[in-house]
Short mmCIF file of C-alpha atoms in Angstrom, two decimals:
data_model
loop_
_atom_site.label_atom_id
_atom_site.label_comp_id
_atom_site.label_asym_id
_atom_site.label_seq_id
_atom_site.Cartn_x
_atom_site.Cartn_y
_atom_site.Cartn_z
CA MET A 1 -6.11 75.35 4.63
CA THR A 2 -5.79 74.77 0.93
CA ASP A 3 -4.01 77.30 -1.21
CA ASP A 4 -7.22 77.80 -3.18
CA VAL A 5 -9.10 79.06 -0.14
CA ARG A 6 -6.18 81.19 0.99
CA ALA A 7 -6.06 82.75 -2.49
CA ALA A 8 -9.84 83.28 -2.42
CA VAL A 9 -9.56 85.19 0.87
CA ALA A 10 -6.66 87.26 -0.50
CA ASP A 11 -8.63 88.04 -3.67
CA ALA A 12 -11.67 88.95 -1.61
CA PHE A 13 -9.52 91.25 0.49
CA THR A 14 -8.26 93.10 -2.58
CA ALA A 15 -11.68 93.30 -4.18
CA GLU A 16 -13.94 93.77 -1.18
CA TRP A 17 -12.10 95.49 1.68
CA GLY A 18 -12.97 99.01 0.54
CA LYS A 19 -16.57 98.06 -0.15
CA VAL A 20 -17.06 96.47 3.27
CA VAL A 21 -15.50 99.46 5.07
CA ALA A 22 -17.52 101.94 2.97
CA THR A 23 -20.79 100.16 3.79
CA LEU A 24 -19.95 99.91 7.48
CA ILE A 25 -19.06 103.60 7.75
CA GLY A 26 -22.33 104.45 6.03
CA MET A 27 -24.15 102.35 8.58
CA THR A 28 -22.35 103.31 11.82
CA SER A 29 -20.64 106.67 11.03
CA ASP A 30 -17.75 105.25 13.04
CA TRP A 31 -14.57 104.83 10.98
CA ASP A 32 -12.64 102.85 13.57
CA LEU A 33 -15.50 100.50 14.25
CA ALA A 34 -15.96 100.00 10.52
CA GLU A 35 -12.33 99.02 10.03
CA GLU A 36 -12.28 96.72 13.04
CA CYS A 37 -15.45 94.93 11.97
CA ALA A 38 -14.13 94.56 8.43
CA GLN A 39 -10.98 93.02 9.88
CA ASP A 40 -13.07 90.66 12.00
CA ALA A 41 -15.04 89.60 8.93
CA PHE A 42 -11.88 88.66 7.04
CA ALA A 43 -10.56 86.77 10.07
CA GLN A 44 -13.89 84.94 10.17
CA ALA A 45 -13.58 84.09 6.47
CA LEU A 46 -10.19 82.48 7.10
CA LYS A 47 -11.91 80.17 9.58
CA ALA A 48 -15.22 79.54 7.84
CA TRP A 49 -14.32 79.28 4.15
CA PRO A 50 -12.03 76.24 4.45
CA ARG A 51 -14.84 74.49 6.36
CA ASP A 52 -17.93 75.67 4.46
CA GLY A 53 -16.45 76.51 1.10
CA VAL A 54 -16.00 79.93 -0.52
CA PRO A 55 -19.40 81.67 -0.72
CA GLN A 56 -20.82 82.55 -4.12
CA LYS A 57 -20.76 86.24 -3.30
CA PRO A 58 -17.79 86.73 -0.99
CA GLY A 59 -18.44 90.48 -0.77
CA ALA A 60 -22.01 90.02 0.45
CA TRP A 61 -20.86 87.35 2.93
CA LEU A 62 -18.12 89.59 4.33
CA THR A 63 -20.37 92.65 4.53
CA THR A 64 -23.03 90.69 6.40
CA VAL A 65 -20.55 89.27 8.88
CA ALA A 66 -19.03 92.72 9.43
CA ARG A 67 -22.48 94.27 9.80
CA ASN A 68 -23.55 91.68 12.35
CA ARG A 69 -20.35 92.24 14.24
CA ALA A 70 -20.96 96.00 14.30
CA LEU A 71 -24.54 95.46 15.49
CA ASP A 72 -23.28 93.24 18.22
CA ARG A 73 -20.70 95.71 19.41
CA LEU A 74 -23.04 98.67 19.29
CA ARG A 75 -25.71 96.80 21.25
CA ARG A 76 -23.21 96.03 23.95
CA SER A 77 -21.64 99.44 24.06
CA ALA A 78 -23.60 101.71 26.37
CA SER A 79 -21.44 104.71 25.51
CA GLU A 80 -22.72 105.00 21.96
CA SER A 81 -25.26 107.71 21.37
CA ALA A 82 -28.90 106.64 21.36
CA LYS A 83 -29.38 108.03 17.87
CA LEU A 84 -26.59 105.94 16.43
CA GLN A 85 -27.83 102.81 18.15
CA GLN A 86 -31.30 103.42 16.84
CA ALA A 87 -30.08 103.71 13.27
CA VAL A 88 -28.13 100.51 13.54
CA LEU A 89 -30.66 98.49 15.44
CA LEU A 90 -33.25 99.02 12.74
CA THR A 91 -31.16 96.69 10.59
CA PRO A 92 -31.86 93.10 11.60
CA PRO A 93 -28.89 90.74 11.79
CA GLN A 94 -28.59 88.33 8.91
CA ASP A 95 -27.24 84.87 8.44
CA PRO A 96 -24.27 85.11 6.11
CA ALA A 97 -24.98 81.58 4.94
CA GLY A 98 -28.67 82.36 4.42
CA ALA A 99 -30.33 82.18 1.03
CA ASP A 100 -30.68 85.95 0.68
CA MET A 101 -26.92 86.32 0.80
CA GLU A 102 -26.53 84.46 -2.44
CA THR A 103 -28.74 86.84 -4.36
CA GLU A 104 -28.50 90.17 -2.59
CA ASP A 105 -26.32 92.78 -4.22
CA ILE A 106 -24.91 95.18 -1.69
CA PRO A 107 -24.65 98.69 -3.15
CA ASP A 108 -21.09 99.86 -3.66
CA GLU A 109 -20.61 102.85 -1.37
CA ARG A 110 -16.94 103.37 -2.10
CA LEU A 111 -17.56 106.61 -3.97
CA ARG A 112 -18.82 108.25 -0.77
CA LEU A 113 -15.78 106.93 1.03
CA ILE A 114 -13.24 108.15 -1.51
CA PHE A 115 -14.72 111.65 -1.66
CA THR A 116 -14.64 111.84 2.13
CA CYS A 117 -11.07 110.55 2.35
CA CYS A 118 -10.00 113.15 -0.21
CA HIS A 119 -11.87 116.07 1.37
CA PRO A 120 -9.86 119.28 0.90
CA ALA A 121 -10.27 120.20 4.60
CA LEU A 122 -7.89 117.33 5.41
CA PRO A 123 -4.13 117.74 4.97
CA LEU A 124 -2.93 116.19 1.71
CA GLU A 125 -0.83 113.54 3.47
CA ALA A 126 -3.80 112.43 5.50
CA ARG A 127 -5.95 112.17 2.36
CA VAL A 128 -3.40 109.84 0.84
CA ALA A 129 -3.03 107.74 4.00
CA LEU A 130 -6.78 107.52 4.63
CA THR A 131 -7.39 106.42 1.05
CA LEU A 132 -4.75 103.71 1.35
CA ARG A 133 -6.04 102.55 4.73
CA THR A 134 -9.79 102.56 4.24
CA LEU A 135 -10.14 101.88 0.52
CA ALA A 136 -7.12 99.75 -0.26
CA GLY A 137 -6.79 98.09 3.15
CA LEU A 138 -3.09 98.81 3.68
CA THR A 139 -2.03 98.66 7.31
CA THR A 140 -0.45 101.72 8.91
CA ALA A 141 2.86 99.82 8.90
CA GLU A 142 2.56 99.29 5.14
CA ILE A 143 1.65 102.94 4.58
CA ALA A 144 4.57 104.07 6.73
CA ARG A 145 6.93 101.81 4.77
CA ALA A 146 5.59 103.05 1.44
CA PHE A 147 6.30 106.65 2.43
CA LEU A 148 9.46 105.90 4.43
CA THR A 149 8.06 107.51 7.56
CA ALA A 150 7.90 106.19 11.10
CA GLU A 151 4.80 104.13 11.80
CA PRO A 152 3.70 105.97 14.98
CA THR A 153 3.78 109.28 13.07
CA ARG A 154 1.60 107.82 10.33
CA ALA A 155 -0.77 106.23 12.80
CA LYS A 156 -1.12 109.50 14.70
CA ARG A 157 -1.93 111.37 11.50
CA LEU A 158 -4.58 108.83 10.56
CA VAL A 159 -6.18 109.11 13.99
CA ARG A 160 -6.16 112.91 13.73
CA ALA A 161 -7.73 112.83 10.27
CA LYS A 162 -10.52 110.52 11.39
CA GLN A 163 -11.11 112.77 14.42
CA LYS A 164 -11.42 115.79 12.18
CA ILE A 165 -13.91 114.03 9.91
CA ARG A 166 -16.08 113.39 12.94
CA ASN A 167 -15.54 116.59 14.94
CA ALA A 168 -15.61 119.08 12.09
CA GLY A 169 -18.60 117.46 10.43
CA ILE A 170 -17.03 116.44 7.12
CA PRO A 171 -19.99 114.81 5.37
CA TYR A 172 -19.84 111.17 4.24
CA ARG A 173 -21.19 111.59 0.75
CA VAL A 174 -20.60 112.18 -2.90
CA PRO A 175 -20.54 115.99 -3.13
CA PRO A 176 -23.50 117.82 -4.67
CA ALA A 177 -23.29 119.06 -8.27
CA HIS A 178 -21.90 122.51 -7.48
CA LEU A 179 -18.92 121.01 -5.62
CA LEU A 180 -18.45 117.91 -7.76
CA PRO A 181 -16.02 119.13 -10.47
CA GLU A 182 -13.60 120.64 -7.96
CA ARG A 183 -13.81 117.70 -5.55
CA THR A 184 -13.44 115.17 -8.35
CA SER A 185 -10.24 116.82 -9.45
CA GLY A 186 -9.12 116.63 -5.81
CA VAL A 187 -9.74 112.87 -5.74
CA LEU A 188 -7.94 112.38 -9.06
CA GLY A 189 -5.05 114.45 -7.69
CA VAL A 190 -4.70 112.20 -4.64
CA LEU A 191 -4.70 109.04 -6.77
CA TYR A 192 -2.16 110.47 -9.20
CA LEU A 193 0.03 111.58 -6.32
CA LEU A 194 -0.13 108.06 -4.96
CA PHE A 195 0.87 106.67 -8.32
CA ASN A 196 3.73 109.11 -8.72
CA GLU A 197 4.94 108.42 -5.21
CA GLY A 198 5.24 104.79 -6.28
CA TYR A 199 6.61 105.57 -9.72
CA THR A 200 9.29 108.05 -8.74
CA ALA A 201 10.05 107.57 -5.11
CA THR A 202 10.94 111.03 -3.82
CA ALA A 203 13.56 109.63 -1.49
CA GLY A 204 15.52 106.44 -1.15
CA SER A 205 17.30 104.22 -3.55
CA ASN A 206 14.46 102.43 -5.35
CA LEU A 207 13.11 104.44 -8.24
CA VAL A 208 9.86 102.51 -8.54
CA ARG A 209 7.77 101.09 -5.72
CA HIS A 210 5.50 98.76 -7.61
CA ASP A 211 3.04 98.13 -4.81
CA LEU A 212 1.98 101.75 -4.58
CA CYS A 213 1.62 101.96 -8.35
CA ALA A 214 -0.53 98.84 -8.40
CA GLU A 215 -2.72 100.21 -5.58
CA ALA A 216 -3.09 103.54 -7.37
CA ILE A 217 -4.11 101.76 -10.59
CA ARG A 218 -6.57 99.58 -8.71
CA LEU A 219 -8.14 102.64 -7.06
CA ALA A 220 -8.24 104.58 -10.34
CA ARG A 221 -9.89 101.60 -12.02
CA ALA A 222 -12.50 101.46 -9.26
CA LEU A 223 -13.10 105.21 -9.57
CA ALA A 224 -13.46 105.02 -13.36
CA GLY A 225 -16.02 102.25 -12.86
CA LEU A 226 -17.90 104.19 -10.19
CA MET A 227 -17.94 107.41 -12.25
CA PRO A 228 -18.65 106.13 -15.77
CA ASP A 229 -19.64 109.62 -16.96
CA GLU A 230 -16.44 111.27 -15.80
CA PRO A 231 -13.93 111.29 -18.69
CA GLU A 232 -11.12 112.52 -16.44
CA ALA A 233 -11.37 109.37 -14.31
CA LYS A 234 -10.89 107.21 -17.41
CA ALA A 235 -8.11 109.49 -18.62
CA LEU A 236 -6.27 109.24 -15.30
CA LEU A 237 -6.42 105.45 -15.43
CA ALA A 238 -5.15 105.54 -19.03
CA LEU A 239 -2.32 107.87 -18.01
CA MET A 240 -1.26 105.56 -15.18
CA LEU A 241 -1.38 102.52 -17.46
CA PHE A 242 0.78 104.20 -20.11
CA HIS A 243 3.41 105.06 -17.50
CA HIS A 244 3.16 101.70 -15.79
CA SER A 245 3.61 99.83 -19.09
CA ARG A 246 7.25 100.99 -19.02
CA ARG A 247 8.03 100.04 -15.43
CA VAL A 248 10.41 97.23 -16.39
CA SER A 249 12.34 99.06 -19.09
CA ARG A 250 12.65 102.28 -17.12
CA VAL A 251 15.46 101.22 -14.83
CA ASN A 252 18.33 98.81 -15.37
CA LYS A 253 19.36 96.02 -13.02
CA SER A 254 21.36 98.34 -10.78
CA GLY A 255 18.37 100.64 -10.47
CA ASP A 256 19.64 103.35 -12.83
CA VAL A 257 17.26 105.41 -14.96
CA ILE A 258 17.03 104.59 -18.65
CA THR A 259 15.66 107.50 -20.67
CA LEU A 260 12.62 106.96 -22.87
CA GLU A 261 14.85 107.21 -25.92
CA ASP A 262 17.10 104.35 -24.81
CA GLN A 263 14.47 101.99 -23.41
CA ASP A 264 13.90 98.53 -24.87
CA ARG A 265 10.39 99.00 -26.22
CA SER A 266 9.83 95.27 -26.57
CA LEU A 267 9.64 95.21 -22.76
CA TRP A 268 6.68 97.58 -22.67
CA ASP A 269 3.46 95.99 -21.44
CA GLN A 270 1.30 95.95 -24.57
CA GLY A 271 -1.77 94.84 -22.61
CA GLU A 272 -1.64 97.97 -20.48
CA ILE A 273 -0.96 100.17 -23.49
CA SER A 274 -3.93 98.87 -25.45
CA GLU A 275 -6.19 99.21 -22.41
CA GLY A 276 -4.97 102.80 -22.07
CA VAL A 277 -5.70 103.50 -25.74
CA ARG A 278 -9.24 102.12 -25.38
CA LEU A 279 -9.89 104.15 -22.22
CA LEU A 280 -8.57 107.32 -23.78
CA GLU A 281 -10.73 106.80 -26.86
CA ALA A 282 -13.81 106.46 -24.63
CA ALA A 283 -12.80 109.52 -22.57
CA ALA A 284 -12.19 111.65 -25.67
CA ARG A 285 -15.76 111.07 -26.88
CA ARG A 286 -16.89 113.76 -24.43
CA GLU A 287 -16.58 117.46 -25.19
CA GLN A 288 -14.64 118.11 -22.00
CA ARG A 289 -10.84 118.46 -22.38
CA GLY A 290 -9.43 118.09 -18.90
CA PRO A 291 -5.79 118.03 -17.80
CA TYR A 292 -5.65 114.23 -17.40
CA LEU A 293 -7.03 113.69 -20.88
CA VAL A 294 -4.28 115.86 -22.34
CA GLN A 295 -1.57 114.24 -20.22
CA ALA A 296 -2.82 110.79 -21.19
CA ALA A 297 -2.78 111.83 -24.86
CA ILE A 298 0.86 112.86 -24.46
CA ALA A 299 1.71 109.57 -22.75
CA GLN A 300 -0.08 107.73 -25.55
CA CYS A 301 2.15 109.41 -28.16
CA HIS A 302 5.16 107.89 -26.39
CA ALA A 303 3.59 104.53 -25.62
CA THR A 304 2.45 103.88 -29.19
CA ALA A 305 5.59 105.05 -31.02
CA ALA A 306 7.33 101.98 -32.48
CA THR A 307 10.76 103.55 -32.05
CA ALA A 308 11.98 106.71 -30.33
CA ALA A 309 12.52 108.28 -33.75
CA ASP A 310 8.86 107.64 -34.64
CA THR A 311 7.64 109.78 -31.72
CA ASN A 312 5.29 112.51 -32.91
CA TRP A 313 7.02 115.38 -31.09
CA GLY A 314 5.12 118.02 -33.03
CA LEU A 315 1.83 116.70 -31.60
CA ILE A 316 3.36 116.35 -28.14
CA ALA A 317 4.53 119.99 -28.22
CA ASP A 318 1.01 121.10 -29.20
CA LEU A 319 -0.50 119.01 -26.40
CA TYR A 320 1.86 120.55 -23.83
CA ASP A 321 0.89 123.96 -25.11
CA LEU A 322 -2.76 123.03 -24.50
CA LEU A 323 -1.90 121.57 -21.10
CA ALA A 324 -0.14 124.79 -20.04
CA GLU A 325 -3.46 126.58 -20.67
CA LEU A 326 -5.35 124.09 -18.47
CA ILE A 327 -2.80 123.97 -15.66
CA PRO A 328 -0.66 127.10 -15.60
CA SER A 329 2.47 125.43 -14.24
CA ASP A 330 6.11 126.13 -14.91
CA VAL A 331 6.88 122.41 -14.88
CA VAL A 332 4.41 121.94 -17.74
CA ARG A 333 6.10 124.80 -19.60
CA LEU A 334 9.46 123.09 -19.07
CA ASN A 335 8.09 119.91 -20.62
CA TRP A 336 6.72 121.95 -23.48
CA ALA A 337 10.23 123.36 -24.04
CA VAL A 338 11.61 119.81 -24.13
CA ALA A 339 9.01 118.77 -26.72
CA VAL A 340 9.75 121.86 -28.84
CA GLY A 341 13.43 120.92 -28.62
CA MET A 342 12.62 117.46 -29.95
CA ALA A 343 10.24 118.68 -32.65
CA HIS A 344 12.18 121.72 -33.88
CA GLY A 345 15.77 121.14 -32.75
CA PRO A 346 17.66 121.62 -29.46
CA ALA A 347 18.33 125.32 -30.12
CA ALA A 348 14.58 126.03 -30.27
CA GLY A 349 14.13 124.09 -27.02
CA LEU A 350 17.02 125.86 -25.31
CA GLU A 351 15.55 129.23 -26.22
CA ARG A 352 12.34 128.32 -24.35
CA VAL A 353 14.17 126.79 -21.38
CA ASP A 354 16.29 129.92 -21.00
CA ALA A 355 13.21 132.14 -21.18
CA LEU A 356 11.67 130.02 -18.42
CA ALA A 357 14.89 130.09 -16.34
CA ALA A 358 14.95 133.89 -16.62
CA THR A 359 11.65 134.11 -14.71
CA GLY A 360 13.31 132.38 -11.75
CA ALA A 361 10.13 130.38 -11.17
CA LEU A 362 11.87 127.00 -11.25
CA ASP A 363 14.97 127.93 -9.24
CA GLY A 364 15.95 124.94 -7.12
CA TYR A 365 14.14 122.41 -9.35
CA TYR A 366 16.76 119.95 -10.60
CA LEU A 367 14.98 119.19 -13.88
CA LEU A 368 15.54 122.77 -15.07
CA PRO A 369 19.37 122.53 -15.21
CA ALA A 370 19.09 118.83 -16.18
CA THR A 371 16.94 119.74 -19.20
CA ARG A 372 19.18 122.63 -20.11
CA ALA A 373 22.19 120.31 -19.87
CA ASP A 374 20.64 117.73 -22.20
CA LEU A 375 19.84 120.39 -24.80
CA LEU A 376 23.34 121.89 -24.58
CA ARG A 377 24.82 118.42 -24.93
CA ARG A 378 22.79 117.83 -28.10
CA ILE A 379 23.96 121.14 -29.52
CA GLY A 380 27.54 120.13 -28.66
CA ARG A 381 28.23 122.88 -26.11
CA ASN A 382 29.81 120.37 -23.76
CA ASP A 383 31.42 122.76 -21.26
CA GLU A 384 28.14 124.51 -20.59
CA ALA A 385 26.35 121.16 -20.54
CA ALA A 386 28.76 119.87 -17.89
CA GLU A 387 28.16 122.94 -15.78
CA SER A 388 24.39 122.46 -15.98
CA TYR A 389 24.66 118.74 -15.13
CA ARG A 390 26.70 119.74 -12.10
CA ARG A 391 24.02 122.19 -11.00
CA ALA A 392 21.30 119.56 -11.51
CA LEU A 393 23.31 117.07 -9.46
CA ASP A 394 23.45 119.57 -6.59
CA LEU A 395 19.66 119.74 -6.57
CA ALA A 396 18.55 116.14 -7.31
CA VAL A 397 17.44 113.98 -4.35
CA ASN A 398 16.55 110.58 -5.84
CA GLU A 399 19.67 108.43 -5.96
CA ALA A 400 18.86 106.72 -9.26
CA GLU A 401 18.37 110.09 -10.92
CA ARG A 402 21.59 111.35 -9.35
CA ARG A 403 23.47 108.41 -10.85
CA TYR A 404 22.04 109.24 -14.29
CA LEU A 405 23.17 112.86 -13.99
CA ALA A 406 26.60 111.84 -12.71
CA GLY A 407 26.99 109.49 -15.69
CA ARG A 408 26.14 112.25 -18.15
CA LEU A 409 28.48 114.65 -16.38
CA GLU A 410 31.32 112.17 -16.68
CA GLU A 411 30.53 111.77 -20.38
CA MET A 412 30.72 115.55 -20.83
CA SER A 413 33.94 115.88 -18.86
CA SER A 414 35.71 113.18 -20.85
CA ALA A 415 34.39 114.63 -24.14
CA THR A 416 35.57 118.06 -23.06
CA GLY A 417 38.88 116.54 -22.00
CA ASP A 418 39.31 115.01 -25.46
CA GLU A 419 38.58 118.35 -27.06
CA ALA A 420 41.09 120.04 -24.81
CA ALA A 421 43.66 117.38 -25.70
CA ASP A 422 42.89 117.87 -29.38
CA GLY A 423 43.29 121.62 -28.90
CA ASN A 424 46.64 121.09 -27.22
CA ARG A 425 47.83 118.93 -30.06
CA SER A 426 46.85 121.46 -32.69
CA THR A 427 48.59 124.27 -30.90
CA GLY A 428 51.54 122.09 -30.02
CA MET B 1 -23.66 121.53 13.66
CA LYS B 2 -22.54 124.81 15.15
CA TYR B 3 -19.39 126.49 13.88
CA MET B 4 -17.56 129.62 14.94
CA MET B 5 -16.26 131.73 12.08
CA LEU B 6 -13.32 133.86 13.14
CA ILE B 7 -13.17 136.75 10.70
CA CYS B 8 -9.55 137.82 10.35
CA SER B 9 -7.98 140.69 8.52
CA ASP B 10 -4.55 140.29 6.98
CA ASP B 11 -2.40 143.39 7.48
CA SER B 12 -0.11 142.42 4.62
CA VAL B 13 -2.95 142.86 2.11
CA VAL B 14 -3.40 146.46 0.99
CA LEU B 15 -6.85 147.48 -0.20
CA SER B 16 -7.70 150.36 -2.49
CA PRO B 17 -9.98 153.05 -0.99
CA LYS B 18 -12.78 151.84 -3.25
CA GLU B 19 -12.40 148.22 -2.07
CA ARG B 20 -12.33 149.38 1.54
CA ALA B 21 -15.46 151.45 1.01
CA GLU B 22 -17.34 148.43 -0.33
CA ILE B 23 -16.78 146.19 2.69
CA PRO B 24 -19.53 147.41 5.05
CA ALA B 25 -22.33 147.09 2.49
CA ALA B 26 -21.08 143.70 1.28
CA THR B 27 -20.85 142.45 4.87
CA GLU B 28 -24.34 143.75 5.61
CA ALA B 29 -25.66 141.85 2.57
CA TRP B 30 -23.96 138.66 3.76
CA VAL B 31 -25.40 139.11 7.28
CA GLN B 32 -28.89 139.59 5.88
CA GLU B 33 -28.64 136.53 3.65
CA MET B 34 -27.36 134.29 6.45
CA ASP B 35 -29.79 135.69 9.04
CA SER B 36 -32.79 135.20 6.80
CA SER B 37 -31.82 131.62 5.98
CA GLY B 38 -31.44 130.88 9.69
CA ILE B 39 -27.77 129.98 9.35
CA ARG B 40 -26.26 132.86 11.30
CA LEU B 41 -27.13 132.75 14.99
CA LEU B 42 -24.95 135.58 16.29
CA GLY B 43 -22.02 137.68 15.26
CA ASP B 44 -20.31 140.99 15.64
CA GLN B 45 -17.34 143.10 14.72
CA LEU B 46 -14.58 143.56 17.28
CA ARG B 47 -12.49 146.59 18.18
CA PRO B 48 -8.86 146.30 16.98
CA PRO B 49 -6.21 144.42 19.02
CA ASN B 50 -4.89 147.77 20.27
CA ASP B 51 -7.95 147.94 22.49
CA ALA B 52 -7.48 144.43 23.84
CA THR B 53 -6.31 143.49 27.33
CA THR B 54 -4.91 140.05 28.09
CA VAL B 55 -5.67 138.52 31.47
CA ARG B 56 -3.73 135.74 33.22
CA VAL B 57 -3.95 134.49 36.78
CA ARG B 58 -0.71 133.01 38.15
CA ASN B 59 -0.13 132.17 41.82
CA ALA B 60 -3.47 133.79 42.59
CA GLN B 61 -2.22 137.05 41.07
CA VAL B 62 -4.13 138.66 38.24
CA LEU B 63 -1.66 139.65 35.55
CA LEU B 64 -2.79 142.10 32.92
CA ALA B 65 -1.13 142.98 29.65
CA ASP B 66 -2.03 145.57 27.09
CA GLY B 67 -2.83 144.18 23.65
CA PRO B 68 -3.56 140.75 22.19
CA PHE B 69 -1.93 137.51 23.41
CA ALA B 70 -0.21 136.94 20.10
CA GLU B 71 1.25 139.43 17.67
CA THR B 72 0.42 138.15 14.20
CA LYS B 73 -0.21 139.65 10.82
CA GLU B 74 -3.73 138.23 10.95
CA GLN B 75 -6.01 139.91 13.48
CA ILE B 76 -9.42 138.74 14.58
CA ALA B 77 -11.77 141.46 13.40
CA GLY B 78 -15.05 139.77 14.16
CA PHE B 79 -16.90 136.52 14.59
CA ASP B 80 -20.06 134.75 13.50
CA ILE B 81 -21.71 131.69 14.96
CA ILE B 82 -23.44 129.64 12.30
CA GLU B 83 -25.62 126.54 12.33
CA CYS B 84 -24.95 124.28 9.32
CA GLU B 85 -25.71 120.82 8.03
CA ASP B 86 -22.04 119.92 7.77
CA LEU B 87 -18.57 121.32 7.11
CA ASP B 88 -19.21 121.70 3.37
CA GLN B 89 -22.08 124.09 4.05
CA ALA B 90 -20.03 125.99 6.66
CA LEU B 91 -17.17 126.37 4.16
CA ASP B 92 -19.61 127.66 1.54
CA VAL B 93 -20.97 130.21 4.00
CA ALA B 94 -17.45 131.31 4.94
CA ALA B 95 -16.36 131.60 1.31
CA LYS B 96 -19.26 133.97 0.68
CA HIS B 97 -18.17 136.36 3.44
CA PRO B 98 -16.62 139.47 1.85
CA VAL B 99 -13.61 139.44 4.19
CA ALA B 100 -12.58 136.03 2.76
CA ARG B 101 -11.55 137.86 -0.42
CA PHE B 102 -8.73 139.80 1.26
CA GLY B 103 -8.49 138.46 4.81
CA LEU B 104 -9.14 134.94 6.01
CA ILE B 105 -11.76 133.07 7.92
CA GLU B 106 -11.11 130.27 10.37
CA VAL B 107 -14.02 127.85 10.65
CA ARG B 108 -14.02 126.01 13.98
CA PRO B 109 -16.61 123.44 15.00
CA PHE B 110 -18.18 123.80 18.42
CA TRP B 111 -17.10 121.22 20.97
CA GLN B 112 -20.53 119.60 20.85
#
């Protein structure tokens, strides 16, 4: 097979897998059958395309082959319910090479699929895995690897989730208006979680898992296209792009974290940044001010600052203040304290961090002592900074972040050591 | 689809006398709404777990125990059988039940 055809099949897989599965589920209500028939269709493409050439509309070709395959299997299977068979048999089989295939546009049903995958009656982990499996076409092995879990565990969870969709009667649809805002934010939450899982791996030694980030961006892009009137979908995509633009500069060759301040900004992906700016502009045209819009606006302040010193921290602090109203979260308040520290000096930031620490809400969260340590370091209270770095180190899990904290701690200890030596000299 | 709603109280939640007094009327209103729309097929309140007896048969012996089979903070206080389009509708119906505001409701699909 030529590389061209192989690449065409790979491209079709990326672009069309979710669409084919979504259409097949809509037609058969059987998730497993839909996936198997989609797989068959791609296997068929690997055989047929080198021989017959790549069809003009690969998606329509694949959907037709998958649909015919499903029809075939349902006709043969006596165990399927009569009602299901009836629904399917009404659709006549089609010739994928037929003339209608070149013109027919198959409606994109992925929105129904994504809302069903992200249904709040499913456990969060299953929502993430189902989305990756059915929409992005990752295998259970790939999903297991991405989340560093054992494959059988993942596979079992996927099976259970699909069973619940069927047995509990989770509808395959875009939710009606009264449920839509809440469910949309659920879908956005799953995609952002996916992105963050890739961006800051919660465990293991690699800080960034690019594949997951790329999948999350691809899914967010699809969602933004499918929901053109939803500004939060555009804002989420913009937010991901702003973060992703820094993926190369964010860690050094040994995998250590480089803070925003110290990153080489010439490495930032300007294409992604300008796409993010355009998306955010379009999203901000609506009245609605959702949490992703505000977060994207914050990310834009960083992404578009020519140097770290040019960062508009005053605006960022105001945006975090606004964000804390939209999502009452102590982590958001911690970020607000950081921004205040940058805009109005470390003492002002420390005051807010200490107020937050006093509530005890973020006990056990390593970024609380880590933030406190950075502010103390900037004020020059090195002993206290060292103590806070030590506490953060006790709590941090990600190895790259632990190395960063250990580096800072060492810096503090040697600085403190110098001071002590100086003190000794003066008294001696 | 048919669903069973298990209406559970949560002993850890303390209600004011006023809140407690409002429950029967609110429940009655919910029952009327769901009965008239044909969603609720059957339902009732249950006596507390103190009045329960647990039955087991082992080696052809009937074994009886006083009380519920599991001691939990949440106690089944009643049940409703509802007929709904899908889970979303069943969840809506459950969320409207007054006990959902201080207790909890388990929504279980029927086997078939």
